[in-house]
Coordinates of C-alpha atoms in Angstrom, one line a residue:
M239 CA -46.2 54.7 53.1
S240 CA -42.3 56.0 52.8
W241 CA -41.0 55.5 49.1
A242 CA -38.6 52.9 50.5
T243 CA -41.4 50.7 51.5
A244 CA -43.6 51.7 48.1
L245 CA -40.6 50.6 46.1
V246 CA -40.0 47.4 47.8
R247 CA -43.5 46.3 47.6
I248 CA -42.8 46.6 43.5
S249 CA -41.8 43.1 41.9
P250 CA -37.8 43.0 40.8
Y251 CA -39.8 41.8 37.4
T252 CA -41.4 44.5 37.0
F253 CA -38.1 47.2 37.5
S254 CA -36.5 44.5 35.1
A255 CA -39.2 44.9 32.7
I256 CA -38.7 48.6 32.8
G257 CA -35.0 48.8 32.4
I258 CA -35.2 46.2 29.5
A259 CA -37.7 48.5 28.1
V260 CA -36.0 51.7 28.7
S261 CA -32.4 50.2 27.2
I262 CA -33.8 49.5 23.9
G263 CA -37.0 52.4 23.8
V264 CA -34.3 55.5 24.5
S265 CA -31.8 54.2 22.7
V266 CA -34.0 54.3 19.6
L267 CA -35.0 57.8 20.6
G268 CA -31.6 59.0 20.5
A269 CA -31.1 56.9 17.1
A270 CA -34.0 59.0 15.6
W271 CA -33.0 62.2 17.4
G272 CA -29.5 61.8 15.7
I273 CA -31.0 61.2 12.4
Y274 CA -32.9 63.9 12.1
I275 CA -30.9 66.8 13.4
T276 CA -27.9 64.7 10.6
G277 CA -30.3 63.8 8.1
S278 CA -32.1 67.9 7.4
S279 CA -28.5 69.1 7.6
L280 CA -27.4 66.6 5.1
I281 CA -30.2 67.2 2.6
G282 CA -30.2 71.2 2.7
A283 CA -26.3 71.2 2.1
A284 CA -26.6 68.4 -0.6
I285 CA -28.4 71.2 -2.5
K286 CA -25.3 73.5 -2.5
A287 CA -23.1 70.2 -3.1
P288 CA -24.7 67.4 -4.0
R289 CA -21.3 65.6 -3.6
I290 CA -21.7 65.1 -0.3
T291 CA -24.6 63.0 -0.1
S292 CA -23.0 59.5 -0.3
K293 CA -20.5 60.2 2.0
N294 CA -21.7 62.0 4.8
L295 CA -24.4 58.9 4.9
I296 CA -21.9 57.4 7.7
S297 CA -23.2 59.9 10.1
V298 CA -26.7 58.4 9.9
I299 CA -25.2 54.9 9.7
F300 CA -23.3 56.2 13.3
C301 CA -26.7 57.5 14.9
E302 CA -28.4 53.9 13.4
A303 CA -25.5 52.2 15.5
V304 CA -26.1 53.7 19.0
A305 CA -30.1 52.2 18.0
I306 CA -28.1 49.0 17.9
Y307 CA -26.2 49.3 21.1
G308 CA -29.8 49.8 23.0
V309 CA -31.2 46.3 21.1
I310 CA -28.0 44.2 21.9
V311 CA -28.2 45.5 25.8
A312 CA -31.8 44.6 25.8
I313 CA -30.9 41.4 24.3
I314 CA -28.6 40.5 27.0
L315 CA -30.9 41.9 29.9
Q316 CA -33.4 39.6 28.4
T317 CA -31.4 37.0 29.0
K318 CA -30.4 37.1 32.5
L319 CA -34.3 37.3 33.6
E320 CA -34.7 34.0 36.0
S321 CA -38.2 32.1 36.9
V322 CA -38.2 32.7 41.2
P323 CA -40.3 30.7 43.1
S324 CA -43.3 32.9 44.9
S325 CA -42.0 32.5 48.2
N326 CA -38.1 34.0 46.9
I327 CA -40.0 37.1 44.7
Y328 CA -39.3 39.6 47.1
A329 CA -36.2 37.9 48.8
P330 CA -33.4 40.7 48.9
E331 CA -31.7 38.8 46.3
S332 CA -34.8 39.2 43.6
L333 CA -34.9 42.4 44.3
R334 CA -31.1 43.1 43.9
A335 CA -31.8 41.5 40.6
G336 CA -34.5 44.1 39.7
Y337 CA -32.6 46.5 40.5
A338 CA -29.6 45.6 38.8
I339 CA -31.3 45.0 35.4
F340 CA -33.4 48.5 35.9
A341 CA -30.2 50.3 36.1
S342 CA -28.6 49.1 33.3
G343 CA -30.9 49.4 31.2
I344 CA -31.4 52.5 32.3
I345 CA -28.5 54.1 31.9
V346 CA -27.6 52.2 28.4
G347 CA -30.6 54.4 27.7
F348 CA -29.9 57.7 28.5
A349 CA -26.2 57.0 27.2
N350 CA -27.4 56.0 24.0
L351 CA -30.1 59.4 23.9
V352 CA -27.2 61.7 24.3
C353 CA -24.8 59.6 22.2
G354 CA -27.4 59.9 19.7
L355 CA -27.7 63.9 19.4
C356 CA -24.0 63.9 19.9
V357 CA -23.1 62.2 16.9
G358 CA -26.4 63.8 15.1
I359 CA -24.9 67.3 15.9
I360 CA -21.4 66.8 15.2
G361 CA -22.9 64.8 11.6
S362 CA -25.0 68.0 10.8
S363 CA -21.9 70.2 10.9
C364 CA -19.8 67.2 9.3
A365 CA -22.2 67.7 6.6
L366 CA -22.8 71.7 6.7
S367 CA -18.5 71.9 7.0
D368 CA -18.5 69.2 4.1
A369 CA -20.5 71.3 1.5
Q370 CA -18.0 74.0 1.9
N371 CA -14.7 72.8 2.5
S372 CA -14.3 69.1 1.1
S373 CA -10.7 68.8 3.4
L374 CA -12.8 69.4 6.4
F375 CA -14.6 65.7 6.5
V376 CA -12.1 63.2 7.5
K377 CA -11.5 65.9 10.1
I378 CA -14.9 66.0 11.6
L379 CA -15.5 62.1 11.4
V380 CA -12.7 61.8 13.6
I381 CA -14.6 63.7 16.6
E382 CA -17.6 61.7 15.1
I383 CA -16.1 58.5 16.0
F384 CA -14.6 59.8 19.5
G385 CA -18.6 60.9 19.5
S386 CA -19.8 57.6 19.1
A387 CA -17.6 56.6 21.6
L388 CA -20.1 57.6 24.4
G389 CA -22.6 55.2 23.2
L390 CA -20.2 52.3 23.5
F391 CA -19.0 53.6 27.3
G392 CA -23.1 53.4 27.9
V393 CA -22.7 49.7 27.0
I394 CA -20.0 48.4 28.7
V395 CA -21.0 50.0 32.3
G396 CA -24.7 48.6 31.6
I397 CA -23.1 45.0 31.0
I398 CA -20.7 45.9 34.2
M399 CA -24.5 46.4 36.2
S400 CA -25.9 43.9 35.0
A401 CA -23.4 40.7 36.2
Q402 CA -25.1 42.0 39.1
A403 CA -28.2 40.1 38.3
T404 CA -28.3 37.0 40.4
W405 CA -31.7 35.2 41.3
P406 CA -32.3 33.1 44.3
T407 CA -33.2 29.6 43.3
K408 CA -33.6 27.9 46.6
V409 CA -37.6 27.3 47.7

């Protein structure tokens, strides 16, 4: 049996469920990783300059937004699921819908993983540089905002891809 035959025999609902799970799971992983990177640097740098703690929490909030992106897309993808008669479950239109939701979830999940890492590393640099020179905070925060936009790009692409998910309604 070939890979193509094996993939066609897997239920489109399985692909959809995996896509939705990856969207939320990997996005939360990216957020957690970013918070870990930022938080550890923030705690360490706050020993030298305690003034940085409150204003550098914005970096942690940016990381948390990455997880929220994944939750939002998972909810959107969940609303794309429709009941299909058992005679049409392996119809090309059903397979296409399942693959579209799967691909959308994969794209959003991994875009948010990379976005969480990006925001976490930049947030870490922001905390460390702010502890040394407070005039650098706003300059690095602008860079962090651009890094956070990567997650939004993934969300936009995921929503566009999930628009292709239409399930057959004929019996």
